Coordinates of C-alpha atoms in Angstrom, one line a residue:
M1 CA -23.3 -16.6 -13.1
S2 CA -21.1 -15.7 -16.1
P3 CA -17.4 -16.6 -16.3
P4 CA -15.2 -13.9 -14.8
T5 CA -13.8 -11.0 -16.8
A6 CA -10.5 -9.1 -16.5
I7 CA -10.9 -5.9 -14.6
E8 CA -9.0 -2.6 -14.4
V9 CA -8.2 -1.5 -10.9
E10 CA -8.0 2.0 -9.4
G11 CA -7.7 2.1 -5.7
A12 CA -10.1 3.8 -3.3
S13 CA -11.0 3.4 0.3
D14 CA -13.3 4.4 3.1
T15 CA -10.3 5.0 5.5
T16 CA -10.2 8.8 4.8
G17 CA -8.5 10.9 7.4
I18 CA -6.7 8.3 9.5
A19 CA -3.4 9.9 10.5
M20 CA -0.4 7.7 9.8
P21 CA 3.3 8.0 10.8
N22 CA 5.9 7.9 8.1
P23 CA 5.1 4.7 6.3
L24 CA 7.3 1.7 6.2
T25 CA 8.7 1.1 2.7
A26 CA 10.4 -1.9 1.2
N27 CA 13.7 -0.1 0.9
G28 CA 13.3 1.4 4.4
V29 CA 13.1 -1.9 6.3
S30 CA 16.9 -2.2 6.7
S31 CA 17.2 1.3 8.2
R32 CA 14.4 0.8 10.6
R33 CA 15.8 -2.5 11.7
A34 CA 19.2 -0.9 12.2
K35 CA 17.6 1.7 14.5
V36 CA 15.8 -1.0 16.5
G37 CA 18.9 -3.1 16.9
K38 CA 19.8 -6.8 16.2
L39 CA 17.0 -9.3 16.6
T40 CA 17.9 -11.8 19.3
A41 CA 15.4 -14.7 19.4
G42 CA 16.6 -18.1 20.5
V43 CA 14.9 -21.4 21.1
A44 CA 11.1 -21.1 21.6
A45 CA 11.4 -17.3 21.8
W46 CA 8.1 -15.6 22.8
T47 CA 7.2 -12.8 20.4
N48 CA 4.3 -11.0 18.6
S49 CA 3.8 -8.5 15.8
D50 CA 3.9 -5.5 18.1
N51 CA 7.7 -6.0 18.2
F52 CA 8.0 -5.3 14.5
K53 CA 5.2 -2.8 13.6
S54 CA 5.5 0.9 13.2
P55 CA 4.0 3.0 16.0
A56 CA 0.3 3.8 15.4
H57 CA -0.9 7.4 15.7
G58 CA -4.6 8.1 15.6
K59 CA -5.7 4.7 14.5
P60 CA -8.8 3.3 16.3
K61 CA -8.9 0.1 18.2
A62 CA -10.5 -3.0 16.7
R63 CA -14.0 -4.2 17.8
R64 CA -14.2 -7.0 20.2
W65 CA -15.7 -10.3 19.0
D66 CA -16.6 -12.0 22.3
H67 CA -20.2 -12.3 21.2
R68 CA -19.1 -14.3 18.2
L69 CA -16.6 -16.7 19.7
T70 CA -17.6 -20.3 20.4
L71 CA -17.5 -21.8 23.9
E72 CA -14.6 -24.0 22.6
S73 CA -12.6 -20.9 21.7
K74 CA -13.4 -19.0 24.8
S75 CA -12.3 -22.0 26.9
R76 CA -8.8 -22.1 25.6
K77 CA -6.1 -21.1 28.1
P78 CA -2.5 -20.2 27.5
S79 CA -0.2 -23.2 27.5
S80 CA 1.7 -23.3 30.8
L81 CA 4.7 -24.9 29.2
K82 CA 4.8 -22.6 26.2
G83 CA 4.6 -19.7 28.6
L84 CA 8.0 -20.6 29.9
G85 CA 9.4 -19.0 26.7
K86 CA 8.8 -15.6 28.1
Y87 CA 11.4 -16.2 30.8
L88 CA 14.1 -17.6 28.6
A89 CA 15.2 -14.1 27.4
K90 CA 16.8 -13.3 30.8
P91 CA 20.6 -13.2 30.4
G92 CA 22.3 -16.1 32.2
M93 CA 19.1 -18.1 32.7
I94 CA 19.6 -21.8 33.1
S95 CA 16.4 -23.6 32.2
L96 CA 15.5 -26.9 33.7
G97 CA 11.8 -26.1 33.4
G98 CA 10.9 -27.0 29.8
G99 CA 11.1 -30.1 27.7
L100 CA 13.4 -28.7 25.1
P101 CA 15.9 -31.4 23.9
S102 CA 19.6 -30.5 23.5
S103 CA 20.6 -29.6 19.9
D104 CA 23.6 -31.9 20.5
Y105 CA 21.3 -34.7 19.4
F106 CA 20.0 -33.1 16.2
P107 CA 21.7 -35.1 13.5
I108 CA 21.8 -32.2 11.0
E109 CA 25.0 -30.1 11.2
S110 CA 24.4 -27.7 8.3
L111 CA 22.1 -26.9 5.5
D112 CA 22.8 -25.3 2.1
I113 CA 20.1 -24.1 -0.3
K114 CA 20.7 -22.7 -3.8
V115 CA 18.2 -19.9 -4.7
P116 CA 17.8 -17.5 -7.6
S117 CA 19.7 -14.2 -7.4
V118 CA 17.5 -11.1 -8.1
P119 CA 16.4 -10.7 -10.8
H120 CA 17.6 -13.9 -12.5
F121 CA 14.7 -16.1 -11.5
T122 CA 14.6 -18.9 -14.2
E123 CA 15.7 -22.4 -13.4
E124 CA 18.6 -22.2 -15.9
E125 CA 19.8 -18.9 -14.5
T126 CA 19.6 -20.3 -11.0
K127 CA 21.8 -23.2 -12.0
Q128 CA 24.3 -20.9 -13.5
S129 CA 24.3 -17.8 -11.2
G130 CA 22.2 -18.7 -8.2
I131 CA 23.4 -18.0 -4.7
T132 CA 24.0 -20.6 -2.1
L133 CA 22.7 -19.8 1.4
H134 CA 24.4 -21.7 4.3
T135 CA 23.2 -22.2 7.8
G136 CA 25.0 -24.1 10.5
K137 CA 23.7 -25.6 13.7
H138 CA 25.0 -22.8 16.0
D139 CA 25.2 -19.7 13.7
A140 CA 23.3 -17.6 16.2
S141 CA 25.5 -18.3 19.2
E142 CA 28.6 -17.9 17.1
G143 CA 27.6 -14.5 15.8
K144 CA 27.1 -15.7 12.2
G145 CA 23.4 -15.1 11.9
I146 CA 20.1 -14.7 13.9
Y147 CA 18.4 -18.0 13.0
D148 CA 20.1 -21.5 12.8
L149 CA 19.4 -25.2 13.0
S150 CA 19.6 -25.3 16.8
I151 CA 16.7 -22.9 17.0
A152 CA 14.7 -24.1 13.9
L153 CA 14.9 -27.8 14.8
N154 CA 13.7 -27.4 18.4
Y155 CA 10.2 -26.7 19.7
G156 CA 8.7 -23.3 18.9
Q157 CA 5.9 -21.0 19.9
G158 CA 2.3 -21.0 18.6
M159 CA 2.9 -17.8 16.6
G160 CA 6.0 -19.2 14.8
S161 CA 9.5 -18.0 14.9
A162 CA 10.3 -14.4 15.5
Q163 CA 12.5 -14.3 12.5
V164 CA 9.8 -15.2 10.0
L165 CA 7.0 -13.4 11.9
R166 CA 9.0 -10.2 11.6
F167 CA 9.2 -10.6 7.8
V168 CA 5.5 -11.2 7.3
T169 CA 4.5 -8.4 9.7
E170 CA 6.7 -6.0 7.8
H171 CA 5.4 -7.3 4.5
T172 CA 1.8 -6.7 5.7
E173 CA 2.6 -3.2 6.7
V174 CA 5.0 -2.2 3.9
S175 CA 4.0 0.6 1.5
T176 CA 5.5 2.2 -1.6
P177 CA 8.1 5.0 -1.5
T178 CA 5.6 7.6 -2.6
M179 CA 3.0 7.0 0.1
C180 CA 2.0 10.2 1.9
T181 CA 1.5 10.5 5.6
T182 CA -2.3 10.6 5.6
I183 CA -4.4 8.0 3.9
H184 CA -6.8 9.5 1.3
P185 CA -9.0 7.4 -1.0
P186 CA -6.7 7.5 -4.1
D187 CA -3.7 6.3 -2.1
I188 CA -4.8 3.1 -0.3
S189 CA -3.8 1.0 -3.3
K190 CA -0.2 2.0 -2.7
L191 CA -0.2 -0.1 0.5
V192 CA 0.3 -3.9 0.6
H193 CA -2.3 -3.9 3.4
N194 CA -1.4 -1.8 6.5
P195 CA -4.7 -2.3 8.4
P196 CA -6.3 1.0 9.4
Y197 CA -6.8 0.1 13.0
D198 CA -4.2 0.0 15.8
D199 CA -4.2 -3.5 17.4
W200 CA -3.6 -5.8 14.5
G201 CA -1.1 -8.6 14.3
C202 CA 0.0 -11.7 12.5
T203 CA 0.7 -15.3 13.4
L204 CA 2.3 -18.0 11.3
T205 CA 0.1 -20.9 10.4
V206 CA 0.6 -24.4 9.0
G207 CA -1.0 -23.2 5.8
S208 CA -4.4 -21.7 5.1
T209 CA -6.4 -25.0 5.4
S210 CA -5.3 -25.4 9.0
A211 CA -6.1 -21.7 9.7
L212 CA -9.5 -22.2 8.1
E213 CA -10.3 -25.2 10.2
L214 CA -9.3 -23.4 13.4
S215 CA -11.3 -20.3 12.4
Y216 CA -14.4 -22.5 11.9
R217 CA -13.9 -23.9 15.4
M218 CA -13.5 -20.4 16.7
F219 CA -16.6 -18.9 15.2
T220 CA -19.2 -21.7 14.5
N221 CA -21.1 -24.4 16.3
R222 CA -22.5 -27.6 15.0
G223 CA -25.7 -27.0 13.0
E224 CA -24.9 -23.5 12.0
Y225 CA -24.3 -22.0 8.6
I226 CA -21.6 -19.9 7.0
M227 CA -21.7 -18.0 3.7
S228 CA -19.4 -18.2 0.7
E229 CA -19.6 -17.7 -3.1
E230 CA -22.1 -20.1 -4.7
Y231 CA -19.1 -21.9 -6.3
T232 CA -16.3 -22.1 -3.8
F233 CA -13.0 -23.9 -2.8
A234 CA -14.1 -27.5 -2.3
T235 CA -11.8 -27.9 0.7
A236 CA -13.5 -25.0 2.5
V237 CA -16.8 -27.0 2.3
E238 CA -15.2 -30.3 3.1
T239 CA -13.5 -28.7 6.1
A240 CA -16.8 -27.4 7.5
A241 CA -18.7 -30.6 7.0
P242 CA -17.2 -32.8 9.8
L243 CA -17.8 -29.9 12.2
G244 CA -21.5 -30.0 11.4
V245 CA -21.3 -26.6 9.7
K246 CA -23.2 -26.0 6.5
V247 CA -22.6 -23.5 3.7
V248 CA -25.1 -21.3 2.0
G249 CA -24.0 -20.1 -1.4
I250 CA -24.2 -16.4 -2.4
R251 CA -24.8 -15.7 -6.0
M252 CA -21.9 -14.4 -8.2
D253 CA -21.3 -12.4 -11.4
D254 CA -18.1 -11.7 -13.3
Q255 CA -16.6 -9.9 -10.3
G256 CA -17.5 -12.6 -7.8
L257 CA -19.8 -12.5 -4.8
L258 CA -22.9 -10.3 -5.1
P259 CA -23.3 -8.2 -1.9
E260 CA -27.0 -7.5 -2.8
H261 CA -27.8 -11.2 -2.7
M262 CA -25.8 -11.6 0.6
D263 CA -27.9 -8.8 2.0
E264 CA -31.1 -10.4 0.8
V265 CA -30.2 -13.8 2.3
L266 CA -29.4 -12.2 5.7
K267 CA -32.5 -10.0 5.7
N268 CA -34.8 -12.9 4.9
W269 CA -33.2 -15.6 6.9
D270 CA -35.7 -17.9 8.5
P271 CA -34.4 -20.4 11.1
A272 CA -37.5 -22.5 10.6
T273 CA -36.4 -23.3 7.0
H274 CA -32.8 -24.0 8.1
E275 CA -33.3 -26.6 10.8
G276 CA -33.5 -23.9 13.5
A277 CA -30.0 -22.5 12.6
P278 CA -29.5 -18.8 13.4
K279 CA -28.6 -16.2 10.7
P280 CA -25.0 -16.8 9.6
F281 CA -22.5 -14.2 10.6
L282 CA -19.3 -15.7 9.0
L283 CA -18.4 -15.1 5.4
Y284 CA -15.6 -17.1 3.7
T285 CA -14.5 -15.4 0.5
V286 CA -11.6 -15.6 -2.0
P287 CA -11.6 -12.1 -3.5
S288 CA -8.8 -12.4 -6.1
G289 CA -8.6 -15.1 -8.7
Q290 CA -11.3 -17.0 -6.9
N291 CA -11.2 -20.8 -6.9
P292 CA -12.8 -22.2 -9.0
T293 CA -14.2 -19.3 -11.0
G294 CA -11.2 -17.1 -11.4
A295 CA -13.3 -14.0 -10.5
T296 CA -11.7 -11.0 -9.0
Q297 CA -13.6 -8.5 -6.9
G298 CA -13.0 -4.9 -7.9
I299 CA -12.5 -2.2 -5.4
E300 CA -16.1 -1.0 -5.4
R301 CA -17.3 -4.6 -5.0
R302 CA -15.1 -5.1 -2.0
K303 CA -16.3 -1.9 -0.4
A304 CA -19.9 -3.0 -0.9
I305 CA -19.2 -6.5 0.6
Y306 CA -17.5 -4.9 3.6
A307 CA -20.5 -2.4 4.0
T308 CA -22.9 -5.3 3.9
A309 CA -20.8 -7.1 6.5
Q310 CA -21.0 -4.1 8.7
K311 CA -24.8 -3.8 8.3
H312 CA -25.3 -7.4 9.5
D313 CA -22.3 -7.7 11.9
V314 CA -20.7 -10.4 9.7
Y315 CA -17.1 -11.4 10.3
I316 CA -15.1 -12.0 7.1
I317 CA -12.5 -14.7 6.4
E318 CA -10.5 -13.2 3.5
D319 CA -8.6 -16.2 1.9
E320 CA -6.1 -14.7 -0.5
P321 CA -3.6 -17.3 -1.9
Y322 CA -3.8 -15.7 -5.4
Y323 CA -3.5 -12.0 -4.4
F324 CA -0.1 -11.6 -5.9
L325 CA -1.0 -13.6 -9.0
Q326 CA -3.0 -10.6 -10.3
M327 CA -2.0 -10.6 -14.0
Q328 CA -1.5 -8.1 -16.8
P329 CA -4.8 -7.3 -18.7
Y330 CA -5.5 -9.7 -21.5
T331 CA -4.8 -8.0 -24.9
G332 CA -5.9 -10.8 -27.3
P333 CA -4.1 -13.3 -29.5
D334 CA -2.7 -10.8 -32.1
T335 CA -1.6 -7.9 -29.9
P336 CA 1.6 -7.4 -28.0
P337 CA 1.5 -7.8 -24.3
L338 CA 1.5 -4.8 -22.1
P339 CA 4.8 -3.8 -20.6
P340 CA 5.5 -5.0 -17.0
P341 CA 5.3 -2.7 -14.0
K342 CA 8.3 -0.3 -14.1
S343 CA 8.8 -0.3 -10.3
H344 CA 7.6 -1.7 -7.0
D345 CA 5.5 1.4 -6.7
A346 CA 3.7 0.7 -10.0
F347 CA 3.3 -3.0 -9.1
L348 CA 1.7 -2.3 -5.7
K349 CA -0.6 0.4 -7.1
S350 CA -1.9 -2.1 -9.7
L351 CA -3.1 -4.5 -7.0
V352 CA -6.8 -4.4 -6.0
P353 CA -6.9 -3.1 -2.4
S354 CA -7.5 -5.9 0.1
L355 CA -10.5 -6.2 2.4
L356 CA -7.9 -6.0 5.2
S357 CA -6.7 -2.6 4.0
M358 CA -10.2 -1.2 4.4
D359 CA -11.1 -3.0 7.6
T360 CA -11.8 -0.1 10.1
D361 CA -13.6 -2.4 12.5
G362 CA -11.2 -5.4 12.8
R363 CA -13.8 -7.7 11.3
V364 CA -11.5 -9.3 8.7
M365 CA -9.2 -12.2 9.2
R366 CA -6.9 -12.4 6.2
M367 CA -5.3 -15.7 5.3
D368 CA -2.0 -15.5 3.4
S369 CA 0.1 -18.4 2.2
F370 CA 3.5 -19.1 0.6
S371 CA 1.9 -22.1 -1.2
K372 CA 1.1 -20.3 -4.4
V373 CA 4.0 -17.8 -4.5
I374 CA 6.9 -20.0 -3.1
A375 CA 6.0 -23.7 -2.6
P376 CA 2.9 -25.5 -1.3
G377 CA 5.1 -28.2 0.4
S378 CA 6.5 -25.5 2.8
R379 CA 3.1 -25.6 4.7
V380 CA 3.7 -22.1 6.0
G381 CA 1.2 -19.3 5.9
W382 CA 0.0 -16.5 8.2
I383 CA -3.1 -14.8 9.2
T384 CA -3.6 -11.1 9.9
A385 CA -6.4 -10.0 12.2
S386 CA -7.1 -8.1 15.4
D387 CA -5.0 -9.0 18.4
Q388 CA -8.0 -10.7 20.1
I389 CA -8.4 -13.1 17.1
V390 CA -4.7 -13.7 16.7
E391 CA -4.4 -14.6 20.4
R392 CA -7.2 -17.1 20.1
I393 CA -5.5 -18.7 17.0
V394 CA -2.2 -18.9 18.9
R395 CA -4.0 -20.6 21.8
A396 CA -5.4 -23.2 19.4
H397 CA -2.0 -23.8 17.8
E398 CA -0.5 -24.5 21.2
T399 CA -2.6 -27.7 21.6
S400 CA -2.8 -28.8 18.0
T401 CA -0.3 -27.9 15.2
Q402 CA 2.2 -26.3 17.7
N403 CA 4.0 -24.3 14.9
P404 CA 5.0 -24.7 11.3
S405 CA 7.9 -26.9 10.4
G406 CA 11.2 -25.4 11.7
I407 CA 13.0 -26.5 8.5
S408 CA 10.4 -24.8 6.4
Q409 CA 10.6 -21.6 8.4
L410 CA 14.4 -21.6 8.3
V411 CA 14.5 -22.1 4.5
L412 CA 11.9 -19.3 4.0
Y413 CA 13.9 -17.0 6.3
K414 CA 17.2 -17.7 4.4
L415 CA 15.4 -17.1 1.1
L416 CA 13.2 -14.1 1.8
D417 CA 14.9 -12.2 4.5
E418 CA 18.6 -13.0 4.3
G419 CA 18.7 -13.7 0.6
W420 CA 16.2 -11.4 -1.2
G421 CA 14.9 -9.0 1.3
H422 CA 11.6 -7.2 0.8
E423 CA 12.6 -5.5 -2.4
G424 CA 13.8 -8.8 -3.9
Y425 CA 10.6 -10.5 -2.8
L426 CA 8.6 -7.9 -4.6
D427 CA 10.8 -8.5 -7.7
W428 CA 10.0 -12.2 -7.4
L429 CA 6.2 -11.4 -7.2
I430 CA 6.5 -9.2 -10.3
N431 CA 8.2 -12.1 -12.1
L432 CA 5.4 -14.4 -11.1
R433 CA 2.9 -12.0 -12.4
L434 CA 4.5 -12.0 -15.8
E435 CA 5.0 -15.8 -15.8
Y436 CA 1.3 -16.4 -15.0
T437 CA 0.2 -13.8 -17.5
K438 CA 2.1 -15.9 -20.2
R439 CA 0.5 -19.1 -19.0
R440 CA -3.0 -17.6 -19.0
D441 CA -2.5 -16.1 -22.4
T442 CA -1.4 -19.5 -23.7
I443 CA -4.5 -21.3 -22.6
L444 CA -6.7 -18.5 -23.8
H445 CA -5.1 -18.6 -27.3
A446 CA -5.7 -22.4 -27.3
C447 CA -9.3 -22.0 -26.4
E448 CA -9.8 -19.4 -29.1
T449 CA -8.3 -21.9 -31.6
Y450 CA -9.8 -25.2 -30.6
L451 CA -13.0 -24.8 -28.7
P452 CA -16.4 -24.6 -30.4
S453 CA -17.7 -21.2 -29.4
D454 CA -21.4 -22.1 -29.8
V455 CA -21.0 -24.6 -27.0
V456 CA -18.4 -23.2 -24.6
S457 CA -17.7 -19.6 -23.4
W458 CA -15.2 -18.0 -21.1
N459 CA -13.7 -14.7 -20.0
P460 CA -10.0 -13.9 -19.3
P461 CA -9.3 -14.2 -15.6
A462 CA -7.6 -11.2 -14.0
A463 CA -5.8 -13.2 -11.3
G464 CA -5.2 -16.7 -10.0
M465 CA -4.5 -19.9 -12.0
F466 CA -8.0 -21.1 -13.2
L467 CA -10.1 -20.7 -16.3
W468 CA -13.8 -21.2 -15.7
M469 CA -15.6 -22.3 -18.8
K470 CA -19.4 -22.3 -19.2
I471 CA -20.9 -25.1 -21.2
N472 CA -24.2 -24.6 -23.1
W473 CA -25.5 -28.0 -22.0
R474 CA -29.0 -27.4 -23.3
L475 CA -27.6 -27.9 -26.8
H476 CA -26.4 -31.4 -25.9
P477 CA -28.3 -34.1 -27.7
K478 CA -29.2 -35.8 -24.4
A479 CA -30.8 -32.6 -23.2
K480 CA -33.1 -32.6 -26.3
S481 CA -34.1 -36.2 -26.0
T482 CA -37.4 -37.4 -24.6
P483 CA -37.2 -37.6 -21.7
A484 CA -34.2 -35.3 -21.3
E485 CA -31.3 -36.5 -19.2
P486 CA -30.5 -34.5 -16.1
R487 CA -27.8 -31.9 -16.2
L488 CA -25.5 -33.8 -13.9
S489 CA -25.7 -36.8 -16.1
I490 CA -24.7 -34.7 -19.1
E491 CA -21.8 -33.2 -17.1
E492 CA -20.6 -36.7 -16.2
S493 CA -20.9 -37.7 -19.8
I494 CA -18.7 -34.8 -20.9
F495 CA -16.2 -35.5 -18.1
E496 CA -15.9 -39.2 -19.2
A497 CA -15.4 -38.1 -22.8
C498 CA -12.6 -35.9 -21.7
F499 CA -11.1 -38.7 -19.7
N500 CA -11.3 -41.0 -22.7
A501 CA -9.5 -38.2 -24.7
S502 CA -6.8 -38.2 -22.1
V503 CA -7.5 -34.7 -20.7
L504 CA -8.6 -34.0 -17.2
L505 CA -10.7 -31.0 -16.1
A506 CA -12.7 -30.4 -12.9
R507 CA -16.5 -30.6 -13.0
G508 CA -18.2 -27.4 -11.9
S509 CA -20.7 -29.2 -9.7
W510 CA -17.8 -30.3 -7.4
F511 CA -17.5 -26.7 -6.3
R512 CA -21.0 -26.0 -5.2
A513 CA -21.1 -24.3 -1.8
E514 CA -23.8 -26.6 -0.6
G515 CA -21.8 -29.7 -1.7
A516 CA -21.4 -31.7 -4.9
G517 CA -24.4 -33.9 -3.9
S518 CA -26.8 -31.2 -2.9
S519 CA -30.0 -30.3 -4.6
A520 CA -28.5 -27.0 -5.7
A521 CA -25.8 -28.9 -7.6
A522 CA -28.3 -31.2 -9.2
A523 CA -30.9 -28.6 -10.2
D524 CA -31.7 -28.9 -13.9
D525 CA -32.3 -25.1 -14.3
G526 CA -28.7 -24.3 -13.4
D527 CA -25.6 -23.7 -15.5
M528 CA -22.7 -26.0 -16.2
F529 CA -19.1 -25.3 -15.9
F530 CA -15.7 -26.9 -16.1
R531 CA -12.5 -25.7 -14.5
A532 CA -9.1 -25.8 -16.1
T533 CA -5.8 -24.7 -14.5
F534 CA -3.0 -23.1 -16.3
A535 CA -0.5 -23.3 -13.4
A536 CA 1.4 -26.5 -14.0
A537 CA 1.4 -28.0 -17.5
S538 CA 3.9 -26.8 -20.1
S539 CA 2.7 -24.5 -22.9
D540 CA 2.8 -27.3 -25.4
K541 CA 0.8 -29.7 -23.2
M542 CA -1.7 -27.0 -22.3
V543 CA -2.4 -26.4 -26.0
E544 CA -2.7 -30.1 -26.6
A545 CA -5.0 -30.5 -23.6
I546 CA -7.4 -27.8 -24.9
R547 CA -7.3 -29.4 -28.4
R548 CA -8.4 -32.7 -26.8
F549 CA -11.1 -31.0 -24.8
G550 CA -12.4 -29.4 -27.9
E551 CA -12.5 -32.7 -29.7
A552 CA -14.3 -34.3 -26.7
L553 CA -16.9 -31.5 -26.8
K554 CA -17.4 -31.8 -30.5
G555 CA -18.0 -35.5 -30.1
E556 CA -20.4 -35.1 -27.2
F557 CA -22.4 -32.4 -29.0
K558 CA -22.3 -34.1 -32.4
L559 CA -20.6 -31.2 -34.0
E560 CA -18.2 -33.3 -36.1

């Protein structure tokens, strides 16, 4: 495959003709909440997304996936103790039934966090003009708020707190102010997602890695295969391996996964050549800013992938940690950057429509995370899927992770809901877009300045935090020797040269879908890549790192 290229996005969809009620907009959340009334959700409150969604009119029901669920998943029953939460809402109820400890013995009386005020998001601005959000132990019972330490520090439910679940459900549904009342193809990009079927919902997760592991257990049995891009998130492969699940890589181009190759693999699947394993029916994909390649699927590519999934009855895990890190188009080293989006409307319309937004069947489980847009240490994410799948995930949570950290949920609620609101959160996401655009442009300028173009090539990523660089390894002296050294040996030699030059990059072979030690990773007819991230290092250090990489390459290829 080639390195990814930046793409222009104009939304389209196959959800023509689905009637919709007046859509929920970011600035309309407050008025809708006011009509519904104050949210009251105490310790271990039972809830689901239906409490926070707009009424659906004319939307179809999702398909059932009983034929795809594993015996383990089908065997999960509701937790009898968690189920007591349904009865706690009765006024005057005195509970001696559960194992909830008294908040009298929680040794944290209050919590203050200082956060940026919209739109002053820099660290320096936050120090000077940030707002301090306070929560006490008993704010809810004292009428000072709806979420406090007595709730957050106690046991919770498998779907997470009602307070944070409300926010992510609204965020999933929210549309721009100009959205019309019937979805037509040109308008779907104005939605954040708003799944086009009725019975969808969200549940909080302890991050996407936990959600992925649970989804593998839900859909796959030992000895079976799943599909992913030929180069994929290494943890996705490493999570599958202990479960006895193997990964078959689908070829890619500059817009990611190729649906034609996926169709070819499925049509020609022979269990006899795959240790008796049946045809895979689970696809794991990272559509935006894919890790490691940085590739972003355009709208037509996503539609084709979804159509191929329909053809072969494939269920899709849409992992989208970088969805809101879609950047401004790259304009080159000597041209001024494009102006930022002028409004939330312009920002949302610039995003590639998600697979979830075109999922008329309920065959997509979308994984979202606060890791890349707020903080990875929060360990809070969420999935969106049909009610059947959400319910199975919640059952799995009840006997494993229970729920995300209460402290993390409380901090996120204070920041996103009480502090910024949906409009402020969109402002923050626009700010992230501009910041990541600057970082990407910095590393690209450095590559154009310091890397030998006859040896290494790249394309500007349109999203994410990774630059995928292709190395013309066949020009390496060791590839021309007699006998020629294997490609992996040359890759290791380049990696060691980088290490000796005090610059660290990730080897492309580490990201092979079949595993770093597989025959596919070792094949000498393949390409060679290295992955660099522009997410963390300062601009000066990024430039210096690329300079060192260039010197290491020149030394390895004898270009000095």
